[in-house]
Amino acid sequence: GALVYQYPRRTICKSGTSMRMECQAVGFQATSVAWYRQSPQKTFELIALSTVNSAIKYEQNFTQEKFPISHPNLSFSSMTVLNAYLEDRGLYLCGARDNQDTQYFGPGTRLLVL
Amino acid sequence: GEQVEQLPSILRVQEGSSASINCTYENSASNYFPWYKQEPGENPKLIIDIRSNMERKQTQGLIVLLDKKAKRFSLHITDTQPGDSAMYFCAAKSNNAPRFGAGTKLTVKP
């Protein structure tokens, strides 16, 4: 079956430091990967959409300078939260789409910033 | 636009009754509409979805309806139980990534 793994599941970082999270598609080849953030008590904001061999498209309020993404192949994507501060805490969700246009979500990486 | 509106934001029902959540979307090219349930401190879990080639789908006490003309879709939980209490999110996807609604906090009172 198709699964999406995310690593780490939970992490704590000091304010001003950076944190990298990974997303792995298993059982299918991800044609695109979308990264989301759910801040406490809020909904899921789309950060960026990454398609292999295409430019990564960032949503308003999110930039490559703050959330650089690497999507080197059809099964792996990583995103870094640079210079993390309190407002960056939350659940970061990765959603991978297969060639049948079905979207699979990972369990998320929960980021706590101290 | 890509906005997804979700109402109500808070929903309280009595155990055994039904609960309905409504969402509207802007992008007429949207073709996939998943629903997620999220319990406190947990990750969201896909509970049911519907594609644009269908108008109705039902599974295990959940019904989703899709009205493409009105760009509206809805989730109906029949015979609600206290275990159904959670946050529910709708989403709509076009060629890009799914966009989520703001969420509905459902409380089922015993």
PDB file of C-alpha atoms in Angstrom:
ATOM      1  CA  GLY A   1       0.000   0.000   0.000  1.00  0.00           C
ATOM      2  CA  ALA A   2       0.874   3.647  -0.280  1.00  0.00           C
ATOM      3  CA  LEU A   3       2.245   5.277   2.838  1.00  0.00           C
ATOM      4  CA  VAL A   4       3.941   8.534   3.723  1.00  0.00           C
ATOM      5  CA  TYR A   5       6.454   8.643   6.531  1.00  0.00           C
ATOM      6  CA  GLN A   6       7.658  11.768   8.233  1.00  0.00           C
ATOM      7  CA  TYR A   7      10.698  12.141  10.413  1.00  0.00           C
ATOM      8  CA  PRO A   8      11.071  13.163  13.136  1.00  0.00           C
ATOM      9  CA  ARG A   9       7.593  12.848  14.629  1.00  0.00           C
ATOM     10  CA  ARG A  10       8.351  15.351  17.362  1.00  0.00           C
ATOM     11  CA  THR A  11      11.210  17.761  17.857  1.00  0.00           C
ATOM     12  CA  ILE A  12      12.220  20.614  20.083  1.00  0.00           C
ATOM     13  CA  CYS A  13      14.576  23.342  19.032  1.00  0.00           C
ATOM     14  CA  LYS A  14      15.907  26.471  20.628  1.00  0.00           C
ATOM     15  CA  SER A  15      14.683  29.794  19.378  1.00  0.00           C
ATOM     16  CA  GLY A  16      16.842  31.032  16.505  1.00  0.00           C
ATOM     17  CA  THR A  17      18.095  27.605  15.483  1.00  0.00           C
ATOM     18  CA  SER A  18      17.064  25.532  12.472  1.00  0.00           C
ATOM     19  CA  MET A  19      15.318  22.242  12.143  1.00  0.00           C
ATOM     20  CA  ARG A  20      15.098  19.861   9.191  1.00  0.00           C
ATOM     21  CA  MET A  21      12.216  17.467   8.624  1.00  0.00           C
ATOM     22  CA  GLU A  22      11.834  14.687   6.100  1.00  0.00           C
ATOM     23  CA  CYS A  23       9.024  13.122   4.132  1.00  0.00           C
ATOM     24  CA  GLN A  24       9.248   9.712   2.497  1.00  0.00           C
ATOM     25  CA  ALA A  25       6.717   8.176   0.130  1.00  0.00           C
ATOM     26  CA  VAL A  26       6.630   4.381   0.279  1.00  0.00           C
ATOM     27  CA  GLY A  27       4.817   2.154  -2.167  1.00  0.00           C
ATOM     28  CA  PHE A  28       4.357   4.808  -4.815  1.00  0.00           C
ATOM     29  CA  GLN A  29       6.207   7.560  -6.624  1.00  0.00           C
ATOM     30  CA  ALA A  30       5.189  11.021  -5.510  1.00  0.00           C
ATOM     31  CA  THR A  31       4.622  13.327  -8.459  1.00  0.00           C
ATOM     32  CA  SER A  32       4.352  16.255  -6.093  1.00  0.00           C
ATOM     33  CA  VAL A  33       4.744  16.963  -2.396  1.00  0.00           C
ATOM     34  CA  ALA A  34       2.899  19.660  -0.481  1.00  0.00           C
ATOM     35  CA  TRP A  35       4.043  20.948   2.897  1.00  0.00           C
ATOM     36  CA  TYR A  36       1.582  22.369   5.407  1.00  0.00           C
ATOM     37  CA  ARG A  37       1.743  23.906   8.846  1.00  0.00           C
ATOM     38  CA  GLN A  38      -0.946  23.684  11.489  1.00  0.00           C
ATOM     39  CA  SER A  39      -0.347  26.267  14.180  1.00  0.00           C
ATOM     40  CA  PRO A  40      -1.983  25.656  17.577  1.00  0.00           C
ATOM     41  CA  GLN A  41      -5.797  25.834  17.362  1.00  0.00           C
ATOM     42  CA  LYS A  42      -5.682  26.580  13.645  1.00  0.00           C
ATOM     43  CA  THR A  43      -6.172  24.928  10.291  1.00  0.00           C
ATOM     44  CA  PHE A  44      -3.591  23.641   7.842  1.00  0.00           C
ATOM     45  CA  GLU A  45      -1.827  26.378   5.918  1.00  0.00           C
ATOM     46  CA  LEU A  46      -0.184  25.413   2.661  1.00  0.00           C
ATOM     47  CA  ILE A  47       3.499  26.364   2.776  1.00  0.00           C
ATOM     48  CA  ALA A  48       4.651  25.208  -0.637  1.00  0.00           C
ATOM     49  CA  LEU A  49       4.079  22.729  -3.407  1.00  0.00           C
ATOM     50  CA  SER A  50       7.098  20.867  -4.724  1.00  0.00           C
ATOM     51  CA  THR A  51       7.149  18.981  -8.014  1.00  0.00           C
ATOM     52  CA  VAL A  52      10.262  17.110  -9.117  1.00  0.00           C
ATOM     53  CA  ASN A  53      12.127  18.948 -11.861  1.00  0.00           C
ATOM     54  CA  SER A  54       9.985  22.046 -11.468  1.00  0.00           C
ATOM     55  CA  ALA A  55      10.343  25.188  -9.436  1.00  0.00           C
ATOM     56  CA  ILE A  56       8.918  24.971  -5.922  1.00  0.00           C
ATOM     57  CA  LYS A  57       5.909  27.198  -5.505  1.00  0.00           C
ATOM     58  CA  TYR A  58       5.610  28.973  -2.164  1.00  0.00           C
ATOM     59  CA  GLU A  59       2.401  30.424  -0.826  1.00  0.00           C
ATOM     60  CA  GLN A  60       2.043  33.975   0.338  1.00  0.00           C
ATOM     61  CA  ASN A  61       3.603  34.462   3.785  1.00  0.00           C
ATOM     62  CA  PHE A  62       6.056  31.610   3.234  1.00  0.00           C
ATOM     63  CA  THR A  63       9.442  31.967   1.539  1.00  0.00           C
ATOM     64  CA  GLN A  64      12.270  29.788   0.355  1.00  0.00           C
ATOM     65  CA  GLU A  65      14.606  31.791   2.539  1.00  0.00           C
ATOM     66  CA  LYS A  66      12.703  30.662   5.619  1.00  0.00           C
ATOM     67  CA  PHE A  67      11.498  27.200   4.525  1.00  0.00           C
ATOM     68  CA  PRO A  68      13.944  25.768   1.976  1.00  0.00           C
ATOM     69  CA  ILE A  69      12.701  22.541   0.435  1.00  0.00           C
ATOM     70  CA  SER A  70      14.606  19.767  -1.292  1.00  0.00           C
ATOM     71  CA  HIS A  71      12.789  17.267  -3.490  1.00  0.00           C
ATOM     72  CA  PRO A  72      15.569  15.281  -5.191  1.00  0.00           C
ATOM     73  CA  ASN A  73      13.511  12.288  -6.335  1.00  0.00           C
ATOM     74  CA  LEU A  74      10.001  10.879  -6.550  1.00  0.00           C
ATOM     75  CA  SER A  75       9.969   9.415  -3.062  1.00  0.00           C
ATOM     76  CA  PHE A  76      11.732  11.902  -0.821  1.00  0.00           C
ATOM     77  CA  SER A  77      11.333  15.511   0.219  1.00  0.00           C
ATOM     78  CA  SER A  78      12.775  17.534   3.045  1.00  0.00           C
ATOM     79  CA  MET A  79      12.026  20.960   4.429  1.00  0.00           C
ATOM     80  CA  THR A  80      14.041  23.048   6.856  1.00  0.00           C
ATOM     81  CA  VAL A  81      12.634  25.657   9.198  1.00  0.00           C
ATOM     82  CA  LEU A  82      15.424  28.221   9.398  1.00  0.00           C
ATOM     83  CA  ASN A  83      15.842  30.494  12.363  1.00  0.00           C
ATOM     84  CA  ALA A  84      12.816  29.069  14.134  1.00  0.00           C
ATOM     85  CA  TYR A  85      10.850  31.231  16.538  1.00  0.00           C
ATOM     86  CA  LEU A  86       7.773  30.756  18.671  1.00  0.00           C
ATOM     87  CA  GLU A  87       5.380  31.471  15.798  1.00  0.00           C
ATOM     88  CA  ASP A  88       6.884  28.569  13.856  1.00  0.00           C
ATOM     89  CA  ARG A  89       5.690  25.967  16.333  1.00  0.00           C
ATOM     90  CA  GLY A  90       3.032  23.560  15.216  1.00  0.00           C
ATOM     91  CA  LEU A  91       2.418  20.418  13.238  1.00  0.00           C
ATOM     92  CA  TYR A  92       4.132  20.231   9.845  1.00  0.00           C
ATOM     93  CA  LEU A  93       2.335  17.935   7.483  1.00  0.00           C
ATOM     94  CA  CYS A  94       3.599  16.468   4.232  1.00  0.00           C
ATOM     95  CA  GLY A  95       1.165  15.382   1.537  1.00  0.00           C
ATOM     96  CA  ALA A  96       2.364  13.352  -1.449  1.00  0.00           C
ATOM     97  CA  ARG A  97       0.379  12.867  -4.624  1.00  0.00           C
ATOM     98  CA  ASP A  98       0.650   9.786  -6.799  1.00  0.00           C
ATOM     99  CA  ASN A  99       0.167   9.542 -10.560  1.00  0.00           C
ATOM    100  CA  GLN A 100      -3.521   8.735 -10.017  1.00  0.00           C
ATOM    101  CA  ASP A 101      -3.921  12.119  -8.345  1.00  0.00           C
ATOM    102  CA  THR A 102      -4.562  10.609  -4.918  1.00  0.00           C
ATOM    103  CA  GLN A 103      -3.069  12.574  -2.036  1.00  0.00           C
ATOM    104  CA  TYR A 104      -1.533  10.725   0.904  1.00  0.00           C
ATOM    105  CA  PHE A 105      -0.596  12.522   4.102  1.00  0.00           C
ATOM    106  CA  GLY A 106       2.111  11.662   6.559  1.00  0.00           C
ATOM    107  CA  PRO A 107       1.620  11.713  10.330  1.00  0.00           C
ATOM    108  CA  GLY A 108       3.350  15.066  10.651  1.00  0.00           C
ATOM    109  CA  THR A 109       6.333  16.490  12.483  1.00  0.00           C
ATOM    110  CA  ARG A 110       5.404  18.383  15.641  1.00  0.00           C
ATOM    111  CA  LEU A 111       7.780  21.279  16.252  1.00  0.00           C
ATOM    112  CA  LEU A 112       8.159  22.927  19.611  1.00  0.00           C
ATOM    113  CA  VAL A 113      10.309  26.034  19.850  1.00  0.00           C
ATOM    114  CA  LEU A 114      11.769  27.027  23.205  1.00  0.00           C
TER     115      LEU A 114
ATOM    116  CA  GLY B   1      -9.272  31.815  -5.864  1.00  0.00           C
ATOM    117  CA  GLU B   2      -8.366  28.799  -3.789  1.00  0.00           C
ATOM    118  CA  GLN B   3     -10.250  29.506  -0.568  1.00  0.00           C
ATOM    119  CA  VAL B   4     -12.249  26.808   1.178  1.00  0.00           C
ATOM    120  CA  GLU B   5     -14.899  27.986   3.591  1.00  0.00           C
ATOM    121  CA  GLN B   6     -16.115  25.653   6.320  1.00  0.00           C
ATOM    122  CA  LEU B   7     -19.109  26.065   8.604  1.00  0.00           C
ATOM    123  CA  PRO B   8     -19.997  25.859  11.365  1.00  0.00           C
ATOM    124  CA  SER B   9     -16.830  26.388  13.363  1.00  0.00           C
ATOM    125  CA  ILE B  10     -18.452  24.892  16.465  1.00  0.00           C
ATOM    126  CA  LEU B  11     -21.123  22.202  16.484  1.00  0.00           C
ATOM    127  CA  ARG B  12     -22.736  20.596  19.528  1.00  0.00           C
ATOM    128  CA  VAL B  13     -25.176  17.741  19.112  1.00  0.00           C
ATOM    129  CA  GLN B  14     -26.862  15.178  21.284  1.00  0.00           C
ATOM    130  CA  GLU B  15     -25.707  11.589  21.108  1.00  0.00           C
ATOM    131  CA  GLY B  16     -27.685   9.659  18.533  1.00  0.00           C
ATOM    132  CA  SER B  17     -28.551  12.666  16.426  1.00  0.00           C
ATOM    133  CA  SER B  18     -26.874  13.620  13.155  1.00  0.00           C
ATOM    134  CA  ALA B  19     -24.254  16.282  12.552  1.00  0.00           C
ATOM    135  CA  SER B  20     -23.630  18.172   9.321  1.00  0.00           C
ATOM    136  CA  ILE B  21     -20.649  20.216   8.230  1.00  0.00           C
ATOM    137  CA  ASN B  22     -20.656  22.297   5.078  1.00  0.00           C
ATOM    138  CA  CYS B  23     -17.832  23.526   2.886  1.00  0.00           C
ATOM    139  CA  THR B  24     -17.669  25.671  -0.209  1.00  0.00           C
ATOM    140  CA  TYR B  25     -14.795  26.131  -2.603  1.00  0.00           C
ATOM    141  CA  GLU B  26     -13.849  28.678  -5.230  1.00  0.00           C
ATOM    142  CA  ASN B  27     -11.840  26.786  -7.820  1.00  0.00           C
ATOM    143  CA  SER B  28     -14.192  25.063 -10.240  1.00  0.00           C
ATOM    144  CA  ALA B  29     -11.296  22.825 -11.313  1.00  0.00           C
ATOM    145  CA  SER B  30     -11.247  21.162  -7.883  1.00  0.00           C
ATOM    146  CA  ASN B  31     -11.748  17.441  -8.323  1.00  0.00           C
ATOM    147  CA  TYR B  32     -10.956  15.784  -5.005  1.00  0.00           C
ATOM    148  CA  PHE B  33     -12.562  16.480  -1.628  1.00  0.00           C
ATOM    149  CA  PRO B  34     -11.207  14.673   1.442  1.00  0.00           C
ATOM    150  CA  TRP B  35     -12.428  14.975   5.016  1.00  0.00           C
ATOM    151  CA  TYR B  36     -10.158  14.628   8.031  1.00  0.00           C
ATOM    152  CA  LYS B  37     -10.815  13.985  11.699  1.00  0.00           C
ATOM    153  CA  GLN B  38      -8.299  15.264  14.217  1.00  0.00           C
ATOM    154  CA  GLU B  39      -8.421  14.456  17.918  1.00  0.00           C
ATOM    155  CA  PRO B  40      -6.587  16.580  20.485  1.00  0.00           C
ATOM    156  CA  GLY B  41      -2.834  16.167  20.230  1.00  0.00           C
ATOM    157  CA  GLU B  42      -3.166  13.749  17.337  1.00  0.00           C
ATOM    158  CA  ASN B  43      -2.508  13.960  13.618  1.00  0.00           C
ATOM    159  CA  PRO B  44      -5.376  14.349  11.168  1.00  0.00           C
ATOM    160  CA  LYS B  45      -6.807  11.128   9.789  1.00  0.00           C
ATOM    161  CA  LEU B  46      -8.625  10.734   6.491  1.00  0.00           C
ATOM    162  CA  ILE B  47     -12.143   9.490   7.203  1.00  0.00           C
ATOM    163  CA  ILE B  48     -13.837   9.771   3.840  1.00  0.00           C
ATOM    164  CA  ASP B  49     -13.305  11.420   0.479  1.00  0.00           C
ATOM    165  CA  ILE B  50     -15.189  12.036  -2.724  1.00  0.00           C
ATOM    166  CA  ARG B  51     -14.095  12.770  -6.259  1.00  0.00           C
ATOM    167  CA  SER B  52     -15.770  15.073  -8.716  1.00  0.00           C
ATOM    168  CA  ASN B  53     -17.254  12.209 -10.728  1.00  0.00           C
ATOM    169  CA  MET B  54     -19.539  11.379  -7.790  1.00  0.00           C
ATOM    170  CA  GLU B  55     -22.337  13.224  -6.013  1.00  0.00           C
ATOM    171  CA  ARG B  56     -22.675  11.017  -2.957  1.00  0.00           C
ATOM    172  CA  LYS B  57     -20.560   8.586  -1.020  1.00  0.00           C
ATOM    173  CA  GLN B  58     -21.341   6.697   2.153  1.00  0.00           C
ATOM    174  CA  THR B  59     -19.258   4.615   4.520  1.00  0.00           C
ATOM    175  CA  GLN B  60     -19.708   3.530   8.126  1.00  0.00           C
ATOM    176  CA  GLY B  61     -22.107   6.195   9.309  1.00  0.00           C
ATOM    177  CA  LEU B  62     -20.544   8.935   7.181  1.00  0.00           C
ATOM    178  CA  ILE B  63     -22.129  10.500   4.132  1.00  0.00           C
ATOM    179  CA  VAL B  64     -20.495  13.054   1.864  1.00  0.00           C
ATOM    180  CA  LEU B  65     -22.394  15.025  -0.728  1.00  0.00           C
ATOM    181  CA  LEU B  66     -20.924  17.030  -3.558  1.00  0.00           C
ATOM    182  CA  ASP B  67     -22.721  19.729  -5.535  1.00  0.00           C
ATOM    183  CA  LYS B  68     -20.298  20.822  -8.240  1.00  0.00           C
ATOM    184  CA  LYS B  69     -22.649  23.399  -9.654  1.00  0.00           C
ATOM    185  CA  ALA B  70     -22.862  25.190  -6.319  1.00  0.00           C
ATOM    186  CA  LYS B  71     -19.239  24.369  -5.499  1.00  0.00           C
ATOM    187  CA  ARG B  72     -20.369  22.952  -2.218  1.00  0.00           C
ATOM    188  CA  PHE B  73     -19.715  19.711  -0.382  1.00  0.00           C
ATOM    189  CA  SER B  74     -20.783  18.423   2.981  1.00  0.00           C
ATOM    190  CA  LEU B  75     -20.169  15.762   5.585  1.00  0.00           C
ATOM    191  CA  HIS B  76     -23.023  14.149   7.472  1.00  0.00           C
ATOM    192  CA  ILE B  77     -22.420  11.988  10.501  1.00  0.00           C
ATOM    193  CA  THR B  78     -25.412   9.851  11.322  1.00  0.00           C
ATOM    194  CA  ASP B  79     -26.134   8.452  14.791  1.00  0.00           C
ATOM    195  CA  THR B  80     -23.341  10.432  16.450  1.00  0.00           C
ATOM    196  CA  GLN B  81     -21.462   8.971  19.409  1.00  0.00           C
ATOM    197  CA  PRO B  82     -19.244  10.673  22.008  1.00  0.00           C
ATOM    198  CA  GLY B  83     -16.259   9.180  20.185  1.00  0.00           C
ATOM    199  CA  ASP B  84     -17.119  11.340  17.186  1.00  0.00           C
ATOM    200  CA  SER B  85     -16.155  14.423  19.176  1.00  0.00           C
ATOM    201  CA  ALA B  86     -13.136  15.951  17.437  1.00  0.00           C
ATOM    202  CA  MET B  87     -12.041  18.593  14.971  1.00  0.00           C
ATOM    203  CA  TYR B  88     -13.131  17.968  11.405  1.00  0.00           C
ATOM    204  CA  PHE B  89     -11.468  19.524   8.375  1.00  0.00           C
ATOM    205  CA  CYS B  90     -12.640  19.565   4.796  1.00  0.00           C
ATOM    206  CA  ALA B  91     -10.287  20.075   1.877  1.00  0.00           C
ATOM    207  CA  ALA B  92     -10.564  20.698  -1.839  1.00  0.00           C
ATOM    208  CA  LYS B  93      -7.907  19.886  -4.386  1.00  0.00           C
ATOM    209  CA  SER B  94      -7.478  21.054  -7.960  1.00  0.00           C
ATOM    210  CA  ASN B  95      -4.270  20.663  -9.943  1.00  0.00           C
ATOM    211  CA  ASN B  96      -2.204  21.860  -7.073  1.00  0.00           C
ATOM    212  CA  ALA B  97      -2.287  20.919  -3.426  1.00  0.00           C
ATOM    213  CA  PRO B  98      -5.405  20.435  -1.294  1.00  0.00           C
ATOM    214  CA  ARG B  99      -6.616  23.546   0.524  1.00  0.00           C
ATOM    215  CA  PHE B 100      -8.157  23.063   3.950  1.00  0.00           C
ATOM    216  CA  GLY B 101     -11.158  24.640   5.557  1.00  0.00           C
ATOM    217  CA  ALA B 102     -10.838  26.298   8.940  1.00  0.00           C
ATOM    218  CA  GLY B 103     -12.200  23.299  10.806  1.00  0.00           C
ATOM    219  CA  THR B 104     -15.282  22.399  12.821  1.00  0.00           C
ATOM    220  CA  LYS B 105     -15.127  21.458  16.466  1.00  0.00           C
ATOM    221  CA  LEU B 106     -17.774  18.795  16.979  1.00  0.00           C
ATOM    222  CA  THR B 107     -18.910  17.907  20.484  1.00  0.00           C
ATOM    223  CA  VAL B 108     -21.325  15.032  20.968  1.00  0.00           C
ATOM    224  CA  LYS B 109     -23.082  15.223  24.324  1.00  0.00           C
ATOM    225  CA  PRO B 110     -24.082  11.940  26.000  1.00  0.00           C
TER     226      PRO B 110
END
